PDB file of N, CA, C and O in Angstrom:
ATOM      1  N   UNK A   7       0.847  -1.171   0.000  1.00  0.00           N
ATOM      2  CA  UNK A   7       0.000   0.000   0.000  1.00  0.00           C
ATOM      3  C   UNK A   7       0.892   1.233   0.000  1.00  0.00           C
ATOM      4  O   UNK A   7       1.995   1.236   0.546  1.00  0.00           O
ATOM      5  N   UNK A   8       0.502   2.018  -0.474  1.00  0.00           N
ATOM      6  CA  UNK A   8       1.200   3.221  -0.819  1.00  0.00           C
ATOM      7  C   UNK A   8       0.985   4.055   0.600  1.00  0.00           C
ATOM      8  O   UNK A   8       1.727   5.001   0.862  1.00  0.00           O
ATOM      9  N   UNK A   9       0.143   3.730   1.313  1.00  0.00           N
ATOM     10  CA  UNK A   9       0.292   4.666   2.735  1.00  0.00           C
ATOM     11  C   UNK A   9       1.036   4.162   3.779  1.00  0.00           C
ATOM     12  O   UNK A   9       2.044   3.509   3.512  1.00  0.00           O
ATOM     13  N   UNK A  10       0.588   4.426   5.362  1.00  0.00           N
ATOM     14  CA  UNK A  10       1.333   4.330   6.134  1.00  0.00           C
ATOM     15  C   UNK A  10      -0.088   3.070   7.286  1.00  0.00           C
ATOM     16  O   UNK A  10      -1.295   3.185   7.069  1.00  0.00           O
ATOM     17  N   UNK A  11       0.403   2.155   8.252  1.00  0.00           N
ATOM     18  CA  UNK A  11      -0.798   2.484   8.829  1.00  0.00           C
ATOM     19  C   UNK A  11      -1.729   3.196   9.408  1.00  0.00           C
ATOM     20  O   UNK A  11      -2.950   3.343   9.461  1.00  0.00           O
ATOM     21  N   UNK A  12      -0.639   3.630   9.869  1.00  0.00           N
ATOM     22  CA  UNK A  12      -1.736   4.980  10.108  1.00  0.00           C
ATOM     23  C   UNK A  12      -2.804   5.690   9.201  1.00  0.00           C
ATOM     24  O   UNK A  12      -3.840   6.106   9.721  1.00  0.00           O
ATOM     25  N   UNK A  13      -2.605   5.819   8.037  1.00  0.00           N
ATOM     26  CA  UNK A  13      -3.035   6.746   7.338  1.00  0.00           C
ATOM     27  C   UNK A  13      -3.780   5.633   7.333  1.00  0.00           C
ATOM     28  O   UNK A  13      -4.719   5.767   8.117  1.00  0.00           O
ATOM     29  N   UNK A  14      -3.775   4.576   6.786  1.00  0.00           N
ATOM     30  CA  UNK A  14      -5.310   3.313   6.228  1.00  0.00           C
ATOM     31  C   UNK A  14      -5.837   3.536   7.254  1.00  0.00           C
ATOM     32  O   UNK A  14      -6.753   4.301   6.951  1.00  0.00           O
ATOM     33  N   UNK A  15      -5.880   3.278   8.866  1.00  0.00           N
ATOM     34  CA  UNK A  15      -7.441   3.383   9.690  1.00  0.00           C
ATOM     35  C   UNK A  15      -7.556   4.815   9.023  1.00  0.00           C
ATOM     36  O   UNK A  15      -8.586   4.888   8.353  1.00  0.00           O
ATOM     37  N   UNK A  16      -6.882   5.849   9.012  1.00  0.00           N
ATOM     38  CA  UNK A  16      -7.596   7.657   9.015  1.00  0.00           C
ATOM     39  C   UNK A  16      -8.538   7.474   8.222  1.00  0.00           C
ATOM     40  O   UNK A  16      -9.716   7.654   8.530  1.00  0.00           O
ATOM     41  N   UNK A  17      -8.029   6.988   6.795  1.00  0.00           N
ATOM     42  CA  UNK A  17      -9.004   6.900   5.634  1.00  0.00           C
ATOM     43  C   UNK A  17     -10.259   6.054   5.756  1.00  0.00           C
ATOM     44  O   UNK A  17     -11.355   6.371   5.295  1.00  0.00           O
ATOM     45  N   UNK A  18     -10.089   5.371   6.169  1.00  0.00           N
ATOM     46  CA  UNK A  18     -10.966   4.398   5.891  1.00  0.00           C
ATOM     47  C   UNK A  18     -11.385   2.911   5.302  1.00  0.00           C
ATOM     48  O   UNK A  18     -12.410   2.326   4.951  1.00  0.00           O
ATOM     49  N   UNK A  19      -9.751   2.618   5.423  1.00  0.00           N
ATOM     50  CA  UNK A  19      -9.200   1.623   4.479  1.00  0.00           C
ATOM     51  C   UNK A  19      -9.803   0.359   4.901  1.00  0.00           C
ATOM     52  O   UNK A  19     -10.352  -0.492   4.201  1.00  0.00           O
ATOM     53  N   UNK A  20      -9.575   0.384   6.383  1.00  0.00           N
ATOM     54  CA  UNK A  20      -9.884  -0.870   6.343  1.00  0.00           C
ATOM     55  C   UNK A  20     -11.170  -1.861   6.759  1.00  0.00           C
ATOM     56  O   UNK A  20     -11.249  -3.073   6.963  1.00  0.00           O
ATOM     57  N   UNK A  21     -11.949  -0.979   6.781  1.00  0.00           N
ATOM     58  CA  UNK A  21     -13.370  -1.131   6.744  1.00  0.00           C
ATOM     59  C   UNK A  21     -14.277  -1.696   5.798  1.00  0.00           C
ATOM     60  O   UNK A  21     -15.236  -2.440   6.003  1.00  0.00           O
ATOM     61  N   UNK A  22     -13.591  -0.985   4.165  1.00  0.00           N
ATOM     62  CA  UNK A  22     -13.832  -0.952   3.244  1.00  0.00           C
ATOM     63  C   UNK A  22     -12.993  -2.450   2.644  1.00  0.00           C
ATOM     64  O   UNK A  22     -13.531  -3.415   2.099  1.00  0.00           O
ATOM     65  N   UNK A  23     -11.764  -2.286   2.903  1.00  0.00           N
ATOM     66  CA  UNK A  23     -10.829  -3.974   2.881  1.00  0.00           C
ATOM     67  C   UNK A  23     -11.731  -5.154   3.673  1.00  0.00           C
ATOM     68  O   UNK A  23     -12.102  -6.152   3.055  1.00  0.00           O
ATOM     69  N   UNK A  24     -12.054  -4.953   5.105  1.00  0.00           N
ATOM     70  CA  UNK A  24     -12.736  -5.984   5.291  1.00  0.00           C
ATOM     71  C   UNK A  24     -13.623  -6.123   4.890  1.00  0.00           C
ATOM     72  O   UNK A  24     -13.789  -7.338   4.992  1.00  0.00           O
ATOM     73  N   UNK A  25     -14.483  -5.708   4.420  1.00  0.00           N
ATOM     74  CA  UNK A  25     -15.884  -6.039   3.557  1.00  0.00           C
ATOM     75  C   UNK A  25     -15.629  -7.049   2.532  1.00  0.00           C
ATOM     76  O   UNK A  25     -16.261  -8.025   2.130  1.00  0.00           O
ATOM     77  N   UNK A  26     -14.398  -6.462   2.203  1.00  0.00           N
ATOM     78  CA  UNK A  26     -14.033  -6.968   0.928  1.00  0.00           C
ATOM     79  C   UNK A  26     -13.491  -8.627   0.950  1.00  0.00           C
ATOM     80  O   UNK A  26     -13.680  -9.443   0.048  1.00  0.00           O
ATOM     81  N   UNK A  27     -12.876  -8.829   2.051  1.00  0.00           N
ATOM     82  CA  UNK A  27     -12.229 -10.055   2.942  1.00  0.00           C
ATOM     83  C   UNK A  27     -13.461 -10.329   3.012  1.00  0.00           C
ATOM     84  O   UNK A  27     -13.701 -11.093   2.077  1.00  0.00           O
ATOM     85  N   UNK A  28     -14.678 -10.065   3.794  1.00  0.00           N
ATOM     86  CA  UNK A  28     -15.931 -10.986   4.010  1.00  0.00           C
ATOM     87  C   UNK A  28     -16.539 -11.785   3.200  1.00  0.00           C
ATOM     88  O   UNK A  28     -16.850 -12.969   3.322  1.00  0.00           O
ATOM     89  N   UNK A  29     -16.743 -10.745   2.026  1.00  0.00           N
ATOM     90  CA  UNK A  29     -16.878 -11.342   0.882  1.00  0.00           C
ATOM     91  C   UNK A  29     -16.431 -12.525   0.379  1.00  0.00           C
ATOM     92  O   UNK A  29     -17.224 -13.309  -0.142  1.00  0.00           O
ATOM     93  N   UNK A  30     -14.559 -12.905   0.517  1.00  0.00           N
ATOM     94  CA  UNK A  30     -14.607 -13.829  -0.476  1.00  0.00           C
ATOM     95  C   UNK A  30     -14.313 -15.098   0.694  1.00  0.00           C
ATOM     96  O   UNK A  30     -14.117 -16.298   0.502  1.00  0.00           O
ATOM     97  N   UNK A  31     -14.365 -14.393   1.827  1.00  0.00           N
ATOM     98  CA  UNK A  31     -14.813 -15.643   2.573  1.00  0.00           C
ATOM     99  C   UNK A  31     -15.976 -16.495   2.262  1.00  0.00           C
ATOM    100  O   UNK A  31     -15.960 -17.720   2.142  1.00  0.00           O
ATOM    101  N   UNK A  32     -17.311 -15.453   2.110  1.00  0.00           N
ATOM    102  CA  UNK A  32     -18.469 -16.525   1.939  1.00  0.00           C
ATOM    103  C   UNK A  32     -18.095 -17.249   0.638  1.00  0.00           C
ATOM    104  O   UNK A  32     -18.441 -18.427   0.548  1.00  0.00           O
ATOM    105  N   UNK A  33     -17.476 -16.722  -0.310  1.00  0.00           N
ATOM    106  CA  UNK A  33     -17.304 -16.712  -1.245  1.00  0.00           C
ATOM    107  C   UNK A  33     -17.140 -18.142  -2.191  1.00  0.00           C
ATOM    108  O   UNK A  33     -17.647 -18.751  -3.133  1.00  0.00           O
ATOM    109  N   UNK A  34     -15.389 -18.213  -0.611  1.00  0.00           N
ATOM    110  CA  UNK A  34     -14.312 -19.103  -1.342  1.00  0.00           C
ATOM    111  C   UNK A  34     -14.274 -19.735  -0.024  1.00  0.00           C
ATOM    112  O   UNK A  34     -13.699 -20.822  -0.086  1.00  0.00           O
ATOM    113  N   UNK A  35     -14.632 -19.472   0.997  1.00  0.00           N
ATOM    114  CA  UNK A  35     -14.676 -20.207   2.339  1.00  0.00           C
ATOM    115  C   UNK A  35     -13.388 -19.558   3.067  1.00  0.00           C
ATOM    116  O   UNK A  35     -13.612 -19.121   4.196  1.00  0.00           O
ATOM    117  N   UNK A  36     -12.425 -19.468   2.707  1.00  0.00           N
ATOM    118  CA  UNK A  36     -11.654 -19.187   3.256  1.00  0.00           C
ATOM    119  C   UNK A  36     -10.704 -17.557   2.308  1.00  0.00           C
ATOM    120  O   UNK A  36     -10.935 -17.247   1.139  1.00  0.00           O
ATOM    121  N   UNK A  37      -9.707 -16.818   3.233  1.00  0.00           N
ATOM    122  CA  UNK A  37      -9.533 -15.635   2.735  1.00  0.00           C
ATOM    123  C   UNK A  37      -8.825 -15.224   3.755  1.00  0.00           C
ATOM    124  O   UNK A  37      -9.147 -15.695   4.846  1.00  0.00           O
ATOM    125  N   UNK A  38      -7.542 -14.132   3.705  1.00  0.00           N
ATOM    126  CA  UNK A  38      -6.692 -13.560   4.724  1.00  0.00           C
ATOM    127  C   UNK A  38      -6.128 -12.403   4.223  1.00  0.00           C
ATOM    128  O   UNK A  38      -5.556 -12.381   3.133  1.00  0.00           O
ATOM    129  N   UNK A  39      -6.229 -11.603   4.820  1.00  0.00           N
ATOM    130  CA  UNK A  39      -4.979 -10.320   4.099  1.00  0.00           C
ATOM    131  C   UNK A  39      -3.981  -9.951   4.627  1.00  0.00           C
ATOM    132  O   UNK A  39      -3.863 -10.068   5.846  1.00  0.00           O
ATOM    133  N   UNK A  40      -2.670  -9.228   3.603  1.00  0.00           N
ATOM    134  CA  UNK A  40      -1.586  -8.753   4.034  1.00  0.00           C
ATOM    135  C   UNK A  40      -1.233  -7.467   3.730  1.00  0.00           C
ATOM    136  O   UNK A  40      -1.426  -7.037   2.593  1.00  0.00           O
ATOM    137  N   UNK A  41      -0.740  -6.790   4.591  1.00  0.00           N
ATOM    138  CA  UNK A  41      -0.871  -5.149   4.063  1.00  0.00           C
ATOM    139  C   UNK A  41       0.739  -4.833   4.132  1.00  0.00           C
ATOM    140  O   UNK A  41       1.462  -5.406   4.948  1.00  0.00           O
ATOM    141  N   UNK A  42       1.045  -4.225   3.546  1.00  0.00           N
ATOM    142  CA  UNK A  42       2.513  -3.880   2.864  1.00  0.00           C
ATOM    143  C   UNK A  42       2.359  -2.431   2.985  1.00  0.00           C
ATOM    144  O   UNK A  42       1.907  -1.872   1.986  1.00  0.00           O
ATOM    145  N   UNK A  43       2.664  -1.645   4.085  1.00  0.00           N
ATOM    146  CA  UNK A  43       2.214  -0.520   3.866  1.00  0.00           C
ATOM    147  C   UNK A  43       3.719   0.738   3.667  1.00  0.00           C
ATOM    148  O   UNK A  43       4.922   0.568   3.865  1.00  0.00           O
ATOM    149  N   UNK A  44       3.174   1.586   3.342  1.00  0.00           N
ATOM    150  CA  UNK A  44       4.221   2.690   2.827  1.00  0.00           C
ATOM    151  C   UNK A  44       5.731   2.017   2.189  1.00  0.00           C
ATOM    152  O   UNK A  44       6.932   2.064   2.453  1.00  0.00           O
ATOM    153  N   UNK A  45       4.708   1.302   1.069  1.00  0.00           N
ATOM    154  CA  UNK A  45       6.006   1.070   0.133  1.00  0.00           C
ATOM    155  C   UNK A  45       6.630   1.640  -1.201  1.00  0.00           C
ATOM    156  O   UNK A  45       5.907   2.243  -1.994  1.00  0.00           O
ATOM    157  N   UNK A  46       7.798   1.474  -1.415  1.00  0.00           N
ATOM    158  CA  UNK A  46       8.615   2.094  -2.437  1.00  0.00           C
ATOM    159  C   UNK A  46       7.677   2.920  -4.023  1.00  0.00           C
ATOM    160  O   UNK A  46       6.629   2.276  -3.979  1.00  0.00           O
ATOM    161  N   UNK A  47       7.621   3.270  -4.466  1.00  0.00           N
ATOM    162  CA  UNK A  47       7.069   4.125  -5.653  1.00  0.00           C
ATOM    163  C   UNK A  47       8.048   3.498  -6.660  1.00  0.00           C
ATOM    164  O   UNK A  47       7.684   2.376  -7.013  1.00  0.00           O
ATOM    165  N   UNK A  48       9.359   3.989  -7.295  1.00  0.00           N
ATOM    166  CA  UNK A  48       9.779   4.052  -8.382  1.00  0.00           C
ATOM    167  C   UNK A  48      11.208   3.599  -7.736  1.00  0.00           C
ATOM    168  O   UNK A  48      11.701   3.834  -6.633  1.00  0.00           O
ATOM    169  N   UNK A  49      11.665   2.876  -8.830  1.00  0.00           N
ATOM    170  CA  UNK A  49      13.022   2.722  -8.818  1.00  0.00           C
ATOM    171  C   UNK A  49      13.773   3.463  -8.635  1.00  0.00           C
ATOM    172  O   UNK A  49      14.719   3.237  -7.881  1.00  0.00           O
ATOM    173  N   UNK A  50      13.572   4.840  -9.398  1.00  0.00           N
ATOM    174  CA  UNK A  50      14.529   6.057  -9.178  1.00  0.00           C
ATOM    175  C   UNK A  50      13.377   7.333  -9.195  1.00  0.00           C
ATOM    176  O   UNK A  50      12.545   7.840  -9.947  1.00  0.00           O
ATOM    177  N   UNK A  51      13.945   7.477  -7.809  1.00  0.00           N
ATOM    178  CA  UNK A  51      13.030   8.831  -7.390  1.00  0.00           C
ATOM    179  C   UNK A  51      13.639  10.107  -8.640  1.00  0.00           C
ATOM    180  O   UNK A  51      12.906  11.029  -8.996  1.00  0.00           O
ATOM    181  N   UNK A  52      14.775   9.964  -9.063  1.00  0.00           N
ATOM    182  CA  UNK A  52      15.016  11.064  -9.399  1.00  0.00           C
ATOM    183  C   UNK A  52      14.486  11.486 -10.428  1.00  0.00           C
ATOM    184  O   UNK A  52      14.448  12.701 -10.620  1.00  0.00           O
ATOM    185  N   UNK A  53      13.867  10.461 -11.479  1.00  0.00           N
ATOM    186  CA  UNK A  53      13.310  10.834 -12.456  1.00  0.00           C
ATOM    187  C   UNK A  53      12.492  11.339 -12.379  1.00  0.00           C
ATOM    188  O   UNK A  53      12.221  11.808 -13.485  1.00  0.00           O
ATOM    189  N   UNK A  54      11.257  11.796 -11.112  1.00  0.00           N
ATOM    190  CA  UNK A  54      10.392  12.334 -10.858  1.00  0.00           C
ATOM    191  C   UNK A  54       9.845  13.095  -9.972  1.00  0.00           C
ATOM    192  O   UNK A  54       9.791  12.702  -8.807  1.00  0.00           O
ATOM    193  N   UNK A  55       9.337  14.321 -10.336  1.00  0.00           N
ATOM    194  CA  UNK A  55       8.911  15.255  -9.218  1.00  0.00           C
ATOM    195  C   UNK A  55       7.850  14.742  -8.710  1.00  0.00           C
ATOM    196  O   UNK A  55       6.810  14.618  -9.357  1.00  0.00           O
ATOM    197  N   UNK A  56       8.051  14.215  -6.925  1.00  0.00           N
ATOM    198  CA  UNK A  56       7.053  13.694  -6.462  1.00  0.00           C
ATOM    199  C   UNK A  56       7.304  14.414  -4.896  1.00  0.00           C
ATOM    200  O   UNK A  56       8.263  14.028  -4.227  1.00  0.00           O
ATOM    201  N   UNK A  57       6.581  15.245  -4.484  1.00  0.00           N
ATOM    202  CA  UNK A  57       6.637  16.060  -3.217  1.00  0.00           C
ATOM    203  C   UNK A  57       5.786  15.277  -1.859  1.00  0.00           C
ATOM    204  O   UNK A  57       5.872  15.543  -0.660  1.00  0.00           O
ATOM    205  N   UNK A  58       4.980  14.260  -2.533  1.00  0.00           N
ATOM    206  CA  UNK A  58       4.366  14.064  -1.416  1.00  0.00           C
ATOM    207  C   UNK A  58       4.740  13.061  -0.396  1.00  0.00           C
ATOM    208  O   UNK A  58       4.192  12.822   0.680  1.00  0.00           O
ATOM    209  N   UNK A  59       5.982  12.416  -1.050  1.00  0.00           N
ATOM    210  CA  UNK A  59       6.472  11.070  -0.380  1.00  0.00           C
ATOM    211  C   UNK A  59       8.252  11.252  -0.143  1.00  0.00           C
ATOM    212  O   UNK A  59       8.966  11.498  -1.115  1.00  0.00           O
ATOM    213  N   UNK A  60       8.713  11.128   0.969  1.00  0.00           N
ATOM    214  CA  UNK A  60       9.816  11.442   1.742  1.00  0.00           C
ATOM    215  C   UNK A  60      10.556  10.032   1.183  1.00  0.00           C
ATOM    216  O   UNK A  60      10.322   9.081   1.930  1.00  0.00           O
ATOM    217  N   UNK A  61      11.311   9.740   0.144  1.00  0.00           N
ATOM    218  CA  UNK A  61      12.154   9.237  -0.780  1.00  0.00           C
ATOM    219  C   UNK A  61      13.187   8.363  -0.160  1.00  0.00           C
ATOM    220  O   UNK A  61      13.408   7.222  -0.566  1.00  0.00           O
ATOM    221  N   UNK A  62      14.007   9.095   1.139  1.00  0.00           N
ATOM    222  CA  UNK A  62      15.299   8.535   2.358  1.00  0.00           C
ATOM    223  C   UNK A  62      13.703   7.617   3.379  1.00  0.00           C
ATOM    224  O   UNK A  62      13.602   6.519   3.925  1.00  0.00           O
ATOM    225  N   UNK A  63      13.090   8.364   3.262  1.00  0.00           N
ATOM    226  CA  UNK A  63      11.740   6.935   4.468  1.00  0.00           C
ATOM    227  C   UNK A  63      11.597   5.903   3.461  1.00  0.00           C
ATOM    228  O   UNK A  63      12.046   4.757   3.486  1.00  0.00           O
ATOM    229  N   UNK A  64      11.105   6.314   2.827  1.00  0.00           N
ATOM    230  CA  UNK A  64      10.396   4.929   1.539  1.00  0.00           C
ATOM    231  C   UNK A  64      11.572   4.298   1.235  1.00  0.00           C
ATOM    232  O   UNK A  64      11.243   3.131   1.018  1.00  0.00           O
ATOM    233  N   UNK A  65      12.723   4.400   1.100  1.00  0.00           N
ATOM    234  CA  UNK A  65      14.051   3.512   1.091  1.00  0.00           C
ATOM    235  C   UNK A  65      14.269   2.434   2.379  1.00  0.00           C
ATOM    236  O   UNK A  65      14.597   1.251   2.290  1.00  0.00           O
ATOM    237  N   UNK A  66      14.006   3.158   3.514  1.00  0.00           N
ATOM    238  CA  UNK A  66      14.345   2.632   5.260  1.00  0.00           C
ATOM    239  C   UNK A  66      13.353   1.477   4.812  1.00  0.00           C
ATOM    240  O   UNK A  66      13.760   0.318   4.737  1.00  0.00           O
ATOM    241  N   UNK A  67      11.973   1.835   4.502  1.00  0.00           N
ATOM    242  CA  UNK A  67      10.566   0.983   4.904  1.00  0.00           C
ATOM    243  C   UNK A  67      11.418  -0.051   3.961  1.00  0.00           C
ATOM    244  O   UNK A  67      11.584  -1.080   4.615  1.00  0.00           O
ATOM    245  N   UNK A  68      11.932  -0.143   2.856  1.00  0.00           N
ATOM    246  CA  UNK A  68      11.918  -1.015   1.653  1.00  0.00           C
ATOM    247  C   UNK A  68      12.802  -1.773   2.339  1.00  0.00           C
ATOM    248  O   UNK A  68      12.515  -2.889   2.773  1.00  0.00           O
ATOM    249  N   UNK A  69      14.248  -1.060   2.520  1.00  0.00           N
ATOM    250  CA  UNK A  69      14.866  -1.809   3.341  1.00  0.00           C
ATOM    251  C   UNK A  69      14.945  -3.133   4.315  1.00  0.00           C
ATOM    252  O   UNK A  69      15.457  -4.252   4.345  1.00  0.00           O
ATOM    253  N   UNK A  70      14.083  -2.250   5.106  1.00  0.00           N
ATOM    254  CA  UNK A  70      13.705  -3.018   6.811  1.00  0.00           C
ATOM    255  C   UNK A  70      12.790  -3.868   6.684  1.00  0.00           C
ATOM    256  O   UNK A  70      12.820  -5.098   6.746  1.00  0.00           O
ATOM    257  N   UNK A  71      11.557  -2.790   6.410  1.00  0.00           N
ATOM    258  CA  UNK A  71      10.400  -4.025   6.719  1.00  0.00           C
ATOM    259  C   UNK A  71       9.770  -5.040   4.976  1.00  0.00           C
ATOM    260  O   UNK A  71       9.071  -6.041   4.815  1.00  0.00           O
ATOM    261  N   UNK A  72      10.348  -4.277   4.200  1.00  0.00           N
ATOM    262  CA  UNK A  72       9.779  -5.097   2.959  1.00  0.00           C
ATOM    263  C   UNK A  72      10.489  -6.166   2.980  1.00  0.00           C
ATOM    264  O   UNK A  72      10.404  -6.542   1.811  1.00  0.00           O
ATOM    265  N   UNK A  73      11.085  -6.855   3.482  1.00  0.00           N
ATOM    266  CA  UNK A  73      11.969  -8.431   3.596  1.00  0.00           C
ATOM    267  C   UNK A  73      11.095  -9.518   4.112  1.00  0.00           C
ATOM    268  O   UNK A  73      10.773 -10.699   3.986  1.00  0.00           O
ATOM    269  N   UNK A  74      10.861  -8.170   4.911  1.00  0.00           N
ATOM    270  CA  UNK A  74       9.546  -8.878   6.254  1.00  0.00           C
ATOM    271  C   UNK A  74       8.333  -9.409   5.568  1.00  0.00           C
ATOM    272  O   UNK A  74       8.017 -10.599   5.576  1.00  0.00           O
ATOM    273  N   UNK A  75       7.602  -8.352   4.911  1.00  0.00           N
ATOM    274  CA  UNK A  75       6.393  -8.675   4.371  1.00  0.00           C
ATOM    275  C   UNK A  75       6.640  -9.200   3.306  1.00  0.00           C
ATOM    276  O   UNK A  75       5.612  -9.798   2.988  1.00  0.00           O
ATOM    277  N   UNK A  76       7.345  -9.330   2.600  1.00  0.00           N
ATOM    278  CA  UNK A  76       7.839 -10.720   1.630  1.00  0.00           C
ATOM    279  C   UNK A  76       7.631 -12.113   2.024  1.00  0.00           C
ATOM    280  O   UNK A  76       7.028 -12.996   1.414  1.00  0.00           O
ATOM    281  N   UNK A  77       8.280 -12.159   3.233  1.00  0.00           N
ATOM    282  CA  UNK A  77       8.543 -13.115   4.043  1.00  0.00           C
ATOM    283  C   UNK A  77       6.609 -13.733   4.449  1.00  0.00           C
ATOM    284  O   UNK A  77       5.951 -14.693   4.049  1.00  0.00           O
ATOM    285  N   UNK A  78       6.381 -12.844   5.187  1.00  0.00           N
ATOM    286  CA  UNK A  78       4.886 -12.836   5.222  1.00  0.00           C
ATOM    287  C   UNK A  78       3.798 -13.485   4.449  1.00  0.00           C
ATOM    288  O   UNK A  78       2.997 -14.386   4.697  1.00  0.00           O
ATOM    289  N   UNK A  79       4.106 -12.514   3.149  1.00  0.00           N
ATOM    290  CA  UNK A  79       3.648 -13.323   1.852  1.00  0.00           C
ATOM    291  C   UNK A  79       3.727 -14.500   1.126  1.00  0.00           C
ATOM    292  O   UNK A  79       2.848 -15.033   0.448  1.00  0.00           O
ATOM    293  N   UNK A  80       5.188 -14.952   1.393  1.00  0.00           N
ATOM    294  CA  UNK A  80       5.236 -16.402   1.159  1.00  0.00           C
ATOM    295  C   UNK A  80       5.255 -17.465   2.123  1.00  0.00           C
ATOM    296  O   UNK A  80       5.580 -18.596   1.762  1.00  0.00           O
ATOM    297  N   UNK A  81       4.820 -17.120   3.773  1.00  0.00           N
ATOM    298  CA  UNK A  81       4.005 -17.707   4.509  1.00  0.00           C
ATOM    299  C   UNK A  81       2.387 -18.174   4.397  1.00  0.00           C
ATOM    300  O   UNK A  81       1.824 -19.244   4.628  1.00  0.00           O
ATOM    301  N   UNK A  82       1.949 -16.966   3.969  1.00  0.00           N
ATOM    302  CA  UNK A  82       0.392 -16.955   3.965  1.00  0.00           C
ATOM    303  C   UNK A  82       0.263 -17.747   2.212  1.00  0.00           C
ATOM    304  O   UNK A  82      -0.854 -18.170   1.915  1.00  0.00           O
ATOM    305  N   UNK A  83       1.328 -17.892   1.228  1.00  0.00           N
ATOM    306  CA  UNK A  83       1.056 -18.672   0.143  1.00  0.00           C
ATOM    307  C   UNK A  83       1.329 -20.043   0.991  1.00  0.00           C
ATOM    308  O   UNK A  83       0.226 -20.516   1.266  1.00  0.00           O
ATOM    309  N   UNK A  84       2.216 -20.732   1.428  1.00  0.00           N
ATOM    310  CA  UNK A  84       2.395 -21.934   2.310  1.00  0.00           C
ATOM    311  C   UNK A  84       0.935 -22.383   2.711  1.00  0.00           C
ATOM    312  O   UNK A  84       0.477 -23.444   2.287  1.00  0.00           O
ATOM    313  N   UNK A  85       0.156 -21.474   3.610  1.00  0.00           N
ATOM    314  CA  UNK A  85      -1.341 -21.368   4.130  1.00  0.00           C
ATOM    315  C   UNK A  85      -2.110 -21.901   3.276  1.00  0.00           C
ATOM    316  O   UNK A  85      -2.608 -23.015   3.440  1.00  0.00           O
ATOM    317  N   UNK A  86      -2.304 -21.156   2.240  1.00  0.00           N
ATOM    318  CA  UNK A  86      -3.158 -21.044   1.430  1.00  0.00           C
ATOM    319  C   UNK A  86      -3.417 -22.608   0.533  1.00  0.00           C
ATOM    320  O   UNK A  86      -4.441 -23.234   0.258  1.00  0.00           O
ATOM    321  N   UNK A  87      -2.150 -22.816   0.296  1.00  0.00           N
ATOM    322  CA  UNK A  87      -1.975 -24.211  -0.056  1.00  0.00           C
ATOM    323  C   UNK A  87      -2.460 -25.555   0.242  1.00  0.00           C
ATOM    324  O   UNK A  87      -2.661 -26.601  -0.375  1.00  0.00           O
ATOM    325  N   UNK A  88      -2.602 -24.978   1.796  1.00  0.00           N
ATOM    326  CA  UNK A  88      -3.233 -26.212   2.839  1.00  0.00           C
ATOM    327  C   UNK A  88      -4.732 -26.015   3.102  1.00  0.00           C
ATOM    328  O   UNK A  88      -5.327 -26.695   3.937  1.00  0.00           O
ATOM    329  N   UNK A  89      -5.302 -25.098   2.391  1.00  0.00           N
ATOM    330  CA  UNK A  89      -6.622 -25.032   2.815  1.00  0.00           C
ATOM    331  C   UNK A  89      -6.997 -25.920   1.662  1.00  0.00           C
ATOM    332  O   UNK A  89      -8.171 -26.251   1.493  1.00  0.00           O
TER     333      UNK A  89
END
């Protein structure tokens, strides 16, 4: 997700996400989500004037925690497998 958590409860994100999760529960029976939040934009910031996103943060997040939620992601595929 292109925000922060924070910013998804402000908005309204995830209200609107779980609905959406409910759904394919009845759906498909089963369903889980993973949120990846305030991640990277562009390969190279420099090519683009973009003011609204702090470029040295979105590097840290990519850094640090995107390994993580990678990691995450190919846990919850493991999951998914077994249902």
């Amino acid at each position: 997700m292109n925000v922060t958590a924070e910013q998804m409860e402000e908005r309204g994100f995830r209200s609107t996400l779980d609905g959406v999760e409910s759904f394919l529960k009845r759906a498909f029976g089963y369903c889980e989500s993973l949120f990846s939040y305030d991640t990277y934009q562009f390969d190279n910031y420099e090519k683009y004037v973009v003011t609204v996103f702090d470029e040295h943060h979105k590097a840290m997040v990519r850094e640090n925690q995107f390994p993580k939620d990678c990691l995450m992601a190919y846990d919850m595929g493991k999951r998914f497998t077994m249902q």
